Coordinates of N, CA and C in Angstrom, one line a residue:
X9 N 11.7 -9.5 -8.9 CA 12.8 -10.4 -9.0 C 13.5 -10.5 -7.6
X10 N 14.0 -11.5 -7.2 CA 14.9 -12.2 -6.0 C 16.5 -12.1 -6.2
X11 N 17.5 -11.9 -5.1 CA 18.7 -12.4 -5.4 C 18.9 -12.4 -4.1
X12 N 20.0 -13.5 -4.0 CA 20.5 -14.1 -2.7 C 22.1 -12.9 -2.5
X13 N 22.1 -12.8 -1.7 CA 23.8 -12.1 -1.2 C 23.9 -12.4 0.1
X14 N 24.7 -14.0 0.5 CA 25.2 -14.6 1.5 C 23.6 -14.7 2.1
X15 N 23.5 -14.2 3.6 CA 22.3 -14.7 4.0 C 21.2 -13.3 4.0
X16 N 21.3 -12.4 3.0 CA 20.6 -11.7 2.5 C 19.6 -11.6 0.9
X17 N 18.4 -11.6 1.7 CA 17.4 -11.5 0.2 C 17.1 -10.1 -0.4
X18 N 17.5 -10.0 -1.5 CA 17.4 -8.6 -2.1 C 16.1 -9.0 -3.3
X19 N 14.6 -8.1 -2.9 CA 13.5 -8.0 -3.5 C 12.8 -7.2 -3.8
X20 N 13.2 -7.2 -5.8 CA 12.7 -6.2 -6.2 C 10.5 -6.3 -6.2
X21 N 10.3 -5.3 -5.8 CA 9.3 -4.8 -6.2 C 8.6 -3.9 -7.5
X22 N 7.4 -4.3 -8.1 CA 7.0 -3.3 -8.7 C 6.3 -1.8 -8.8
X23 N 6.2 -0.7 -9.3 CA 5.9 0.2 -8.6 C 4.3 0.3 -8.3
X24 N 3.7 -0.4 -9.2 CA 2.2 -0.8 -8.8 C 2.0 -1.9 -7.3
X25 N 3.0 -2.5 -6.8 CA 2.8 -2.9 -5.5 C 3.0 -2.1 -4.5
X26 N 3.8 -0.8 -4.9 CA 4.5 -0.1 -4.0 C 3.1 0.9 -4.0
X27 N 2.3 1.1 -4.9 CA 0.7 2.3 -4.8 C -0.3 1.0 -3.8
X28 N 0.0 0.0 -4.0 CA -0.6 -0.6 -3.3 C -0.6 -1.1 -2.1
X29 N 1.2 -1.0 -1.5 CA 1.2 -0.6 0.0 C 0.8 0.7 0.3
X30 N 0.6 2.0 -0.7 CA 0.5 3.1 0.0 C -0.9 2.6 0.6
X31 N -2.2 2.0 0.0 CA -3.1 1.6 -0.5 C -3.8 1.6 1.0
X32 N -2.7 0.7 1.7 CA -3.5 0.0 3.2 C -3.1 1.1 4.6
X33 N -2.2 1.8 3.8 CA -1.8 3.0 5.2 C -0.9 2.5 6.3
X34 N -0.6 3.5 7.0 CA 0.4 3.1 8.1 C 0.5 2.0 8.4
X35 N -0.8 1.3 8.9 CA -0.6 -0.2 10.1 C -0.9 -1.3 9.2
X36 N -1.1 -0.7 8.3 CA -1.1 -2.3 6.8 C 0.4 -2.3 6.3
X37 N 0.9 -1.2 6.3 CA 2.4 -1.6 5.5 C 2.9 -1.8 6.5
X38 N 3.2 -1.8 8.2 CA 3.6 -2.7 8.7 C 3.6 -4.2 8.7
X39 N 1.9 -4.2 8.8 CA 1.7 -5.7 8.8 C 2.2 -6.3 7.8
X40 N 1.7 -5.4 6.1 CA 2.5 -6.5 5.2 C 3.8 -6.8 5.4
X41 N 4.4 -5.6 5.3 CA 6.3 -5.8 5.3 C 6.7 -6.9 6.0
X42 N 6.3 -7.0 7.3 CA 6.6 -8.0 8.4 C 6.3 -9.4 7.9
X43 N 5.0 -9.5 7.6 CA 4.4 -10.9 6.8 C 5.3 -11.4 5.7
X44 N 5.9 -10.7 4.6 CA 6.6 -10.8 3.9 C 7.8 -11.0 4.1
X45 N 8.5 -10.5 5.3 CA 9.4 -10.8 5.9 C 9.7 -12.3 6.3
X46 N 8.6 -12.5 7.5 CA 9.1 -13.5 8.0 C 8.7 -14.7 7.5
X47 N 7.4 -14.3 6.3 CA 7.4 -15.9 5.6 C 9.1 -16.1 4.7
X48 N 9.5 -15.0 4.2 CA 10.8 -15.2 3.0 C 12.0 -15.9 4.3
X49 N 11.9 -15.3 5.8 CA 13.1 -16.0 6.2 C 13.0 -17.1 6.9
X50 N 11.3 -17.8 7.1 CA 11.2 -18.4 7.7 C 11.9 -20.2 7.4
X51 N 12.6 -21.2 8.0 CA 13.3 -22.3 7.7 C 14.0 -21.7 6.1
X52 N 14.6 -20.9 5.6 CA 15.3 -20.4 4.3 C 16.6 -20.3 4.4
X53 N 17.6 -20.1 5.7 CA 18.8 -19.6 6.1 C 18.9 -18.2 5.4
X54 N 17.3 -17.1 5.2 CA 17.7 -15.9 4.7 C 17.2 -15.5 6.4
X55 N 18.5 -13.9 6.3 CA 18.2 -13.6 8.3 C 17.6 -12.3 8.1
X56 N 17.8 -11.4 6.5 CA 17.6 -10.7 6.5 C 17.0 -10.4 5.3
X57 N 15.8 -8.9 5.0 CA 15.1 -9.0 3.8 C 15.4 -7.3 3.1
X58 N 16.0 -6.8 2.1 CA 16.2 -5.5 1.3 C 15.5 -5.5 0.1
X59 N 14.4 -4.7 0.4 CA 13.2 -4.5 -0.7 C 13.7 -3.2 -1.6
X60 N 13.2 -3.3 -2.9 CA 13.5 -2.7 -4.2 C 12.4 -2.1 -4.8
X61 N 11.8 -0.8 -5.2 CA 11.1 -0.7 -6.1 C 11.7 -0.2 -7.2
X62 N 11.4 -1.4 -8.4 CA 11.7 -1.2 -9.7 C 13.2 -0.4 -9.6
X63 N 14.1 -1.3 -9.0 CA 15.6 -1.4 -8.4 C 16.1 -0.7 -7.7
X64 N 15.1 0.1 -7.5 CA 15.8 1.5 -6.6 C 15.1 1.0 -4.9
X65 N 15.8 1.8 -3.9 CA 15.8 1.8 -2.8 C 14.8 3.2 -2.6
X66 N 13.9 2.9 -2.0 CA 12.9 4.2 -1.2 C 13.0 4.7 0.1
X67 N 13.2 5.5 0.9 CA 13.2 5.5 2.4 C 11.8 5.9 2.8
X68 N 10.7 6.1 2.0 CA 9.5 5.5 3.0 C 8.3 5.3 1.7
X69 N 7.1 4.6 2.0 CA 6.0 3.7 1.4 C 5.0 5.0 1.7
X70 N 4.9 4.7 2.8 CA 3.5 5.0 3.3 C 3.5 5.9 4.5
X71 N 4.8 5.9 4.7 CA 4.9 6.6 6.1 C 5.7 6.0 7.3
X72 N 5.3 4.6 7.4 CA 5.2 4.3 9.4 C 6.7 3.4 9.1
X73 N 7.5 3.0 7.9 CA 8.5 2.5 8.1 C 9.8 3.0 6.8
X74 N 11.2 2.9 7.7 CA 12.1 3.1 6.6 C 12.3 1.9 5.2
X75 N 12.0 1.8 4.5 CA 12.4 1.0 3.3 C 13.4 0.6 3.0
X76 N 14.9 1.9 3.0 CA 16.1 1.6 2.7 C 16.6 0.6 3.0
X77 N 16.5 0.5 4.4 CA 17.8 -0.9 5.3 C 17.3 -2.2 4.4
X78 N 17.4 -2.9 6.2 CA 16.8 -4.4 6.2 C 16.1 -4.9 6.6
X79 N 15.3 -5.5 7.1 CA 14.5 -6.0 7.7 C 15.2 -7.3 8.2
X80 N 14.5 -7.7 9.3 CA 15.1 -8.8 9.8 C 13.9 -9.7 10.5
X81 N 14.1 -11.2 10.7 CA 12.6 -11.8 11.1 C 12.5 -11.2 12.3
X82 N 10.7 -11.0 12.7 CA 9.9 -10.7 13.5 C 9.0 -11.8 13.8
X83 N 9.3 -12.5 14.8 CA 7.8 -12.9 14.8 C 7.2 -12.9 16.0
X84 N 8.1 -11.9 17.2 CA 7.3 -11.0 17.9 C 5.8 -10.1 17.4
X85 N 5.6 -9.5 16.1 CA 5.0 -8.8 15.4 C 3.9 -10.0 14.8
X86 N 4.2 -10.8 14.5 CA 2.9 -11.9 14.5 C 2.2 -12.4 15.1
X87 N 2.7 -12.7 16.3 CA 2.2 -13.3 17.7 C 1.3 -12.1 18.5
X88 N 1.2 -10.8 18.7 CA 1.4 -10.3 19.0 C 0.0 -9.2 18.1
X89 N 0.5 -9.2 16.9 CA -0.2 -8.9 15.8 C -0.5 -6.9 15.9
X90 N -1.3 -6.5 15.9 CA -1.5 -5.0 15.5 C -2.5 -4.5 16.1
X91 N -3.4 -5.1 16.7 CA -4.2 -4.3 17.1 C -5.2 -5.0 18.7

């Protein structure tokens, strides 16, 4: 599920996507989070992204990033990419 709060997207996840970021490891749950990020803010007026599993807030996936905050667009991290 989605909800808007001013120019923040709040997205819930389910907990079978959340075994499935553990799935790709450190440098994949960056990549995804980021991708997911900056396609949700990209032309949307969202600036920022707060992800959910199954409503609750996690402070880590996989390891390489905090969950709790926000996220905000990257597309330094696109251009740029991981490896």
């Amino acid at each position: 599920g989605i909800a808007v709060e001013g120019d923040v997207l709040l997205v819930n996840l389910s907990e079978s996507f959340r075994a499935e970021i553990q799935s790709w490891g450190r440098e994949g749950e960056t990549l995804l989070c980021y991708s997911m990020v900056n396609t949700l803010c990209e032309n949307t007026g969202i600036r920022r992204v707060c992800f959910f599993f199954e409503g609750e807030q996690v402070e880590y996936v996989a390891g390489s990033l905090y969950w709790a905050g926000e996220f905000m667009y990257n597309i330094g991290l696109a251009e740029k990419g991981l490896g």
